[in-house]
Coordinates of C-alpha atoms in Angstrom, one line a residue:
A425 CA 0.1 0.1 0.3
I426 CA 1.4 3.4 -0.4
Y427 CA 0.1 6.3 2.2
V428 CA 0.2 10.0 1.0
T429 CA 0.5 12.2 3.8
D430 CA 0.9 15.4 1.7
P431 CA -2.0 17.4 2.9
N432 CA -2.3 19.0 -0.4
S433 CA -3.8 15.7 -1.6
G434 CA -7.8 16.0 -0.8
S435 CA -9.6 14.1 -1.3
T436 CA -9.5 11.8 -4.6
N437 CA -10.5 9.5 -7.1
G438 CA -9.6 7.4 -9.9
T439 CA -6.5 5.6 -9.9
Y440 CA -4.0 3.9 -12.2
F441 CA -0.5 2.6 -11.6
T442 CA 2.9 2.5 -13.4
S443 CA 3.7 4.8 -11.1
L444 CA 0.7 5.8 -9.1
Q445 CA -2.0 8.3 -10.6
A446 CA -4.8 9.9 -8.9
L447 CA -7.5 12.5 -9.3
G448 CA -8.8 15.3 -7.1
Y449 CA -12.6 14.9 -6.9
P450 CA -15.2 17.2 -4.1
A451 CA -17.3 15.1 -1.9
H452 CA -19.8 17.0 0.7
N453 CA -17.7 17.8 4.0
A454 CA -14.6 16.3 2.5
T455 CA -11.6 18.3 1.4
S456 CA -10.1 19.5 -1.6
S457 CA -6.4 20.4 -1.8
P458 CA -5.2 23.4 -0.4
A459 CA -3.0 24.4 -2.8
Y460 CA -4.3 23.0 -5.8
G461 CA -8.5 23.0 -5.6
S462 CA -10.6 19.6 -6.4
G463 CA -9.5 19.1 -10.5
T464 CA -6.3 18.0 -10.4
S465 CA -4.2 14.7 -11.6
Y466 CA -1.7 13.9 -8.8
N467 CA 1.7 11.4 -9.7
L468 CA 2.6 9.0 -6.6
T469 CA 5.4 6.8 -6.3
G470 CA 6.1 4.5 -3.5
T471 CA 9.3 5.2 -3.0
A472 CA 9.0 8.7 -2.0
P473 CA 5.0 8.6 -0.8
G474 CA 4.5 12.2 -1.9
L475 CA 2.5 13.7 -4.3
T476 CA 3.7 15.7 -7.6
V477 CA 1.0 17.9 -9.3
T478 CA 0.9 16.4 -14.0
Y479 CA -2.2 18.4 -14.4
P480 CA -3.8 21.0 -12.3
T481 CA -7.3 22.2 -13.6
D482 CA -8.7 23.6 -11.4
G483 CA -8.7 27.3 -9.7
L484 CA -10.8 27.2 -6.7
G485 CA -13.2 29.1 -8.3
V486 CA -16.4 26.7 -8.0
I487 CA -16.8 25.3 -4.9
G488 CA -14.4 27.8 -3.0
T489 CA -11.5 27.1 -1.1
N490 CA -11.7 24.4 2.4
A491 CA -11.6 27.6 4.4
N492 CA -14.3 29.1 2.3
R493 CA -16.4 25.8 3.1
G494 CA -16.3 26.2 6.7
L495 CA -14.3 23.1 6.5
G496 CA -12.3 22.0 10.3
A497 CA -10.7 19.1 11.6
L498 CA -11.2 15.6 10.3
A499 CA -14.2 13.9 11.8
S500 CA -15.9 17.6 12.9
P501 CA -19.1 18.4 11.6
N502 CA -20.1 21.1 8.8
N503 CA -22.3 21.9 6.6
D504 CA -20.4 23.0 3.3
P505 CA -23.7 23.9 1.5
A506 CA -21.0 25.1 -1.8
A507 CA -20.1 21.3 -2.4
F508 CA -23.6 19.5 -2.0
G509 CA -24.8 20.3 -4.7
Q510 CA -21.9 19.8 -7.2
V511 CA -21.1 16.3 -6.2
G512 CA -20.9 14.8 -10.1
K513 CA -21.0 17.7 -12.2
V514 CA -17.1 19.2 -11.4
S515 CA -14.1 18.4 -10.8
L516 CA -12.7 14.7 -12.2
G517 CA -14.6 11.2 -12.7
D518 CA -12.8 8.5 -13.8
M519 CA -9.4 7.9 -15.3
E520 CA -7.9 5.2 -17.8
I521 CA -4.4 4.6 -19.8
S522 CA -4.0 3.5 -23.1
D523 CA -2.0 -0.5 -23.1
D524 CA 1.3 1.5 -24.1
G525 CA 1.1 3.7 -21.6
L526 CA 1.2 7.5 -23.6
H527 CA -2.3 8.3 -23.4
L528 CA -4.1 8.8 -20.3
F529 CA -8.1 9.4 -20.4
V530 CA -9.9 11.8 -17.7
V531 CA -14.0 12.7 -18.0
N532 CA -14.2 16.3 -17.0
L533 CA -17.2 16.3 -15.3
Y534 CA -18.0 19.9 -15.6
D535 CA -18.0 20.3 -19.4
R536 CA -19.0 16.1 -19.5
K537 CA -16.4 15.8 -22.2
V538 CA -13.5 12.5 -22.5
Y539 CA -10.4 14.2 -22.5
D540 CA -6.6 12.4 -24.0
L541 CA -3.9 12.9 -22.3
T542 CA -0.9 12.0 -24.1
L543 CA 2.2 12.1 -21.9
D544 CA 5.7 12.2 -22.7
N545 CA 6.7 9.0 -20.9
A546 CA 4.9 6.0 -20.3
A547 CA 7.2 4.8 -17.4
N548 CA 7.7 8.2 -16.0
P549 CA 5.1 11.0 -17.4
T550 CA 5.9 13.9 -16.3
T551 CA 4.2 16.3 -18.9
V552 CA 1.5 16.2 -20.8
V553 CA 2.1 17.3 -24.7
S554 CA -1.1 17.6 -26.3
T555 CA -5.1 17.2 -25.1
T556 CA -8.0 16.0 -27.4
A557 CA -11.7 16.8 -26.0
Y558 CA -14.3 14.3 -27.0
L559 CA -18.3 15.5 -26.5
L560 CA -20.4 12.4 -25.9
P561 CA -23.6 11.6 -28.6
N562 CA -26.3 12.5 -27.6
P563 CA -28.7 9.7 -26.6
P564 CA -32.0 9.3 -28.4
L565 CA -35.2 10.5 -26.5
R566 CA -37.7 8.2 -24.9
N567 CA -41.1 7.2 -25.7
T568 CA -43.4 7.1 -23.2
L569 CA -43.4 3.5 -22.5
G570 CA -40.1 3.5 -21.8
G571 CA -38.7 0.8 -23.5
G572 CA -38.4 1.9 -26.8
Y573 CA -35.6 3.5 -28.2
A574 CA -33.8 4.5 -31.7
T575 CA -31.2 1.6 -32.7
T576 CA -28.8 4.5 -33.7
Y577 CA -27.8 8.1 -32.8
A578 CA -30.8 10.7 -33.9
S579 CA -29.4 12.4 -36.8
D580 CA -32.2 14.8 -36.0
T581 CA -30.8 17.5 -33.4
S582 CA -34.2 17.6 -31.9
A583 CA -34.4 13.9 -31.3
F584 CA -32.0 14.1 -28.7
Y585 CA -32.0 14.1 -25.3
D586 CA -31.7 17.9 -25.2
G587 CA -31.0 18.5 -20.8
T588 CA -34.1 19.8 -19.9
K589 CA -35.2 16.8 -17.9
G590 CA -31.8 16.6 -17.2
F591 CA -28.1 15.9 -18.8
L592 CA -25.8 13.6 -19.7
R593 CA -23.7 12.7 -17.4
P594 CA -20.5 11.0 -18.0
F595 CA -17.8 9.3 -15.2
G596 CA -16.6 5.5 -15.8
L597 CA -14.1 4.7 -18.2
K598 CA -12.2 1.7 -19.3
Y599 CA -9.5 1.2 -22.0
Y600 CA -10.1 -2.6 -23.2
H601 CA -8.8 -4.4 -26.5
D602 CA -7.6 -0.7 -28.0
R603 CA -11.0 0.9 -26.9
L604 CA -12.1 3.3 -24.6
Y605 CA -15.4 2.5 -22.6
V606 CA -17.6 5.7 -21.5
G607 CA -20.3 5.5 -18.4
A608 CA -22.8 8.1 -18.4
V609 CA -26.3 8.5 -17.0
T610 CA -29.1 10.6 -17.7
T611 CA -29.9 12.5 -14.7
G612 CA -33.6 13.4 -14.7
E613 CA -32.2 16.5 -12.3
G614 CA -33.9 19.0 -14.7
A615 CA -38.0 20.2 -14.7
G616 CA -41.0 17.7 -15.5
A617 CA -38.1 14.6 -15.1
V618 CA -39.9 11.8 -13.8
S619 CA -39.2 8.0 -12.9
T620 CA -41.3 5.3 -12.2
K621 CA -41.2 2.1 -10.4
D622 CA -41.1 -0.6 -13.0
N623 CA -43.4 -3.8 -12.0
N624 CA -42.0 -6.1 -14.6
T625 CA -45.6 -6.5 -16.2
G626 CA -47.1 -5.6 -19.0
N627 CA -45.1 -2.2 -21.2
P628 CA -42.1 -0.9 -19.0
E629 CA -42.9 2.3 -16.6
Y630 CA -41.6 5.6 -18.1
T631 CA -38.4 7.0 -16.6
D632 CA -36.0 9.8 -17.7
L633 CA -33.0 7.5 -15.7
W634 CA -31.4 5.7 -18.2
A635 CA -27.7 4.1 -17.9
Y636 CA -25.7 4.4 -21.2
V637 CA -22.0 3.0 -21.9
F638 CA -20.4 4.2 -25.0
E639 CA -17.1 2.9 -27.4
L640 CA -14.6 5.7 -29.0
N641 CA -12.0 4.2 -31.0
A642 CA -9.5 7.1 -30.0
D643 CA -7.1 6.3 -33.1
S644 CA -9.9 7.8 -35.2
G645 CA -11.6 9.9 -32.8
T646 CA -15.0 8.2 -33.7
W647 CA -17.7 7.1 -31.7
A648 CA -19.4 4.2 -32.6
G649 CA -22.6 4.3 -34.2
T650 CA -24.3 2.9 -31.5
P651 CA -24.4 2.7 -27.3
K652 CA -22.8 -1.2 -26.3
I653 CA -25.2 -1.0 -24.3
Q654 CA -28.3 1.5 -23.0
F655 CA -31.1 0.5 -20.1
P656 CA -33.4 2.3 -17.9
L657 CA -32.8 2.6 -14.2
N658 CA -35.8 2.2 -12.5
Y659 CA -35.7 -1.5 -11.9
N660 CA -36.5 -2.6 -7.7
R661 CA -33.8 -2.8 -5.7
G662 CA -35.1 -4.2 -2.8
T663 CA -35.6 -2.8 0.4
D664 CA -33.3 -0.2 2.6
V665 CA -33.1 1.3 5.6
D666 CA -36.3 2.5 5.9
T667 CA -37.2 -1.0 5.2
A668 CA -39.0 0.1 2.0
D669 CA -39.0 -1.7 -1.5
E670 CA -36.5 1.1 -3.6
T671 CA -35.1 2.5 -6.9
W672 CA -32.8 4.4 -8.1
R673 CA -34.1 8.3 -7.8
L674 CA -33.8 11.7 -9.8
W675 CA -30.7 13.8 -8.9
T676 CA -31.5 16.3 -6.8
D677 CA -29.4 18.9 -4.8
K678 CA -31.7 19.3 -1.9
F679 CA -30.9 17.5 1.4
T680 CA -33.4 14.6 1.8
R681 CA -34.2 13.3 5.3
N682 CA -35.8 9.5 5.6
P683 CA -39.7 10.6 6.8
N684 CA -39.1 7.3 8.5
R685 CA -36.5 7.5 10.2
T686 CA -35.7 11.6 10.5
S687 CA -31.8 11.2 12.0
Q688 CA -31.1 8.9 8.5
V689 CA -30.7 10.9 4.9
Q690 CA -30.9 8.4 1.8
N691 CA -31.7 9.5 -1.6
P692 CA -29.9 6.8 -4.4
Q693 CA -28.5 8.8 -7.2
P694 CA -26.9 7.0 -10.1
I695 CA -23.9 7.4 -11.0
L696 CA -22.0 5.2 -14.1
S697 CA -18.9 4.7 -12.2
G698 CA -17.1 1.9 -13.0
I699 CA -16.9 -0.7 -16.3
E700 CA -14.7 -3.9 -16.0
F701 CA -14.6 -7.2 -18.4
D702 CA -14.6 -10.3 -17.3
V703 CA -12.6 -13.7 -19.3
D704 CA -15.4 -14.0 -21.6
G705 CA -15.7 -10.5 -22.7
S706 CA -19.1 -9.5 -20.3
M707 CA -18.9 -5.9 -18.9
I708 CA -19.7 -5.4 -15.4
I709 CA -21.0 -2.2 -14.6
G710 CA -20.5 -0.5 -11.3
L711 CA -23.3 1.9 -10.0
R712 CA -22.1 4.7 -8.0
D713 CA -24.7 6.1 -4.8
R714 CA -24.8 9.9 -5.1
N715 CA -25.9 10.2 -2.4
G716 CA -22.8 8.6 -0.8
D717 CA -20.5 11.7 -1.7
Q718 CA -23.4 14.2 -0.5
T719 CA -23.5 12.9 3.0
G720 CA -21.4 11.4 5.8
N721 CA -21.2 9.9 9.1
A722 CA -23.1 11.8 12.2
N723 CA -22.5 15.4 9.9
Y724 CA -24.6 18.8 9.1
A725 CA -27.4 18.7 7.0
L726 CA -26.8 21.9 4.3
S727 CA -27.2 24.3 8.0
A728 CA -28.2 23.9 11.6
T729 CA -26.3 21.8 13.8
T730 CA -28.7 18.7 13.8
T731 CA -26.1 15.6 12.6
Y732 CA -27.4 13.0 10.2
N733 CA -25.8 9.9 9.4
G734 CA -26.3 9.4 5.3
Y735 CA -26.9 6.4 3.2
S736 CA -25.4 5.3 -0.1
F737 CA -26.9 2.2 -2.0
G738 CA -24.7 1.2 -4.8
D739 CA -25.4 -1.5 -7.4
L740 CA -22.9 -4.0 -9.7
L741 CA -24.6 -5.4 -13.1
R742 CA -24.0 -7.7 -15.6
T743 CA -23.6 -7.9 -18.8
C744 CA -23.9 -11.0 -21.4
L745 CA -22.0 -10.7 -24.7
D746 CA -22.7 -12.9 -27.9
P747 CA -19.1 -12.6 -29.9
A748 CA -20.8 -13.4 -32.5
T749 CA -22.8 -9.6 -32.9
Q750 CA -20.4 -8.4 -30.3
T751 CA -23.4 -6.7 -28.7
F752 CA -24.2 -6.8 -25.1
T753 CA -27.8 -7.8 -23.2
L754 CA -28.5 -6.6 -19.3
E755 CA -29.0 -9.5 -16.9
S756 CA -32.6 -10.5 -16.2
N757 CA -34.2 -11.9 -13.1
G758 CA -30.6 -12.6 -11.9
T759 CA -29.2 -14.8 -15.0
A760 CA -26.8 -13.4 -17.4
C761 CA -25.9 -15.5 -20.5
G762 CA -28.1 -18.7 -19.2
V763 CA -26.1 -18.8 -16.0
T764 CA -28.1 -18.0 -12.8
P765 CA -25.9 -18.1 -10.0
T766 CA -26.2 -19.6 -6.1
S767 CA -25.1 -18.4 -3.0
G768 CA -21.7 -18.5 -1.8
L769 CA -22.9 -19.4 2.0
T770 CA -26.0 -21.4 1.4
G771 CA -25.6 -22.7 -2.2
L772 CA -29.4 -21.3 -2.8
P773 CA -30.5 -19.3 -5.9
N774 CA -31.1 -16.0 -5.6
T775 CA -35.6 -16.9 -5.6
T776 CA -35.4 -16.7 -1.2
R777 CA -33.7 -12.8 -1.5
G778 CA -36.8 -11.0 -3.1
A779 CA -37.6 -9.8 -6.5
Y780 CA -34.6 -6.8 -6.6
G781 CA -32.6 -6.2 -9.7
P782 CA -33.6 -5.6 -13.7
G783 CA -36.1 -7.6 -14.9
G784 CA -36.7 -9.0 -11.3
L785 CA -33.8 -11.0 -9.8
S786 CA -30.5 -9.7 -9.1
Y787 CA -27.4 -11.3 -10.8
Y788 CA -24.5 -10.2 -7.7
F789 CA -27.4 -10.6 -5.4
E790 CA -24.7 -10.8 -2.9
D791 CA -22.7 -8.0 -3.4
A792 CA -24.1 -5.5 -0.5

C-alpha cells in the first residue's frame, strides 16, 4: 500500500498504476487540495510517497477553498452547502491509461467531456504533451412507454435528449482491446423529469433515468454508431434502511431526510462509475450512489447543527456478450448468459432473496 501524507492531496478518485496516478474529486464535507483545488491529477511513487502535480485543472473557483466551505478538523461535522449540489458535476471522474502507457483518459465532470492527455513518457510521465477533448454522443429521446429507443444516434438534433429534463453525465471509463468505454447516465435533474418504478409486467414504466456505455476509437476519434449498452434505471432494488422497496431516484441538490427515520439521509442517485470486462468479454457495470458523496456519518445538513447519518446504495450489474454480434445484453431476473448464480453461503439461487434487480431478481445478489 502507498500512504500519502501530503496535506495538499485532498479527496481523490480514480487510479492507475505505473507510477500511481490519482485524481482530485470533490465530495460534500471532504476537503479539496488546499494548494491545487479539486480538479487535479497527481503522480505518486512508492519510493517517495508524496505527490507531484502533473495536470492542474482547477482554480478553486467553483466550490471555494476549504476555509470558504467551513471545513475544519478531520471528523468535525460541518454544513458545506457549496459542495453538496456540485457532487458529480465538477472536477474529474474516472481515468484510464492506454495499453502503451502514453494516453491518459480523464472525464471532466463540468463540461461532460472525455479528455485524451498524451503523456511524454510511459514509465515516468511528467508532462502532458497534447490534449484532445471528446463530447459524448447525445442519446435519443425516450417514448412514453420507456422501453423504446432508436437503434442509432438520432441525426435530427430535435430528437436528442436535450437537457430540459436533465443531463447526460459521464463518469466511468475502461480501456479495453484498444477501445475506450465511457459510462454515463441521464440524470432526470431537470424540470418535468419523472421515474416510475418498473413492475416487470406489461409495458415498461417510463423513466428519465437511463444508463449508457459508449465506445470510442481514440485512434480515429470516432464513437461507435450505437451505445454498447443502454438500459433504464427504474428497476426494483429491494429494501433499504426504511424497509421499503427502493429504486434509483432522480438527481437532486436538496438534502433529503428519511421521513420514517429522521436521523437518516437516503436518496439513491445513480452514477455509472465503473466498467470492467470478465474473461468471457462480458461487461460488468458499477453504479455509485451520489448520495454517498453528498452525505456522511454524524454530519450536519446544509444548515443548522443537527447531525444525520447518510446511506449509500450502489449496485453491480452484469451483461452478457454475444461473440457473434459483439453486442451486450443486460442481466434479467438474476440470469446472464444463461447462468443463474447460487449463494456462496447457502448454495441456493436468488429466489430466497426477494425480487430486486433488472427484470426481477439480481445476478450479484450477495454484493451488499
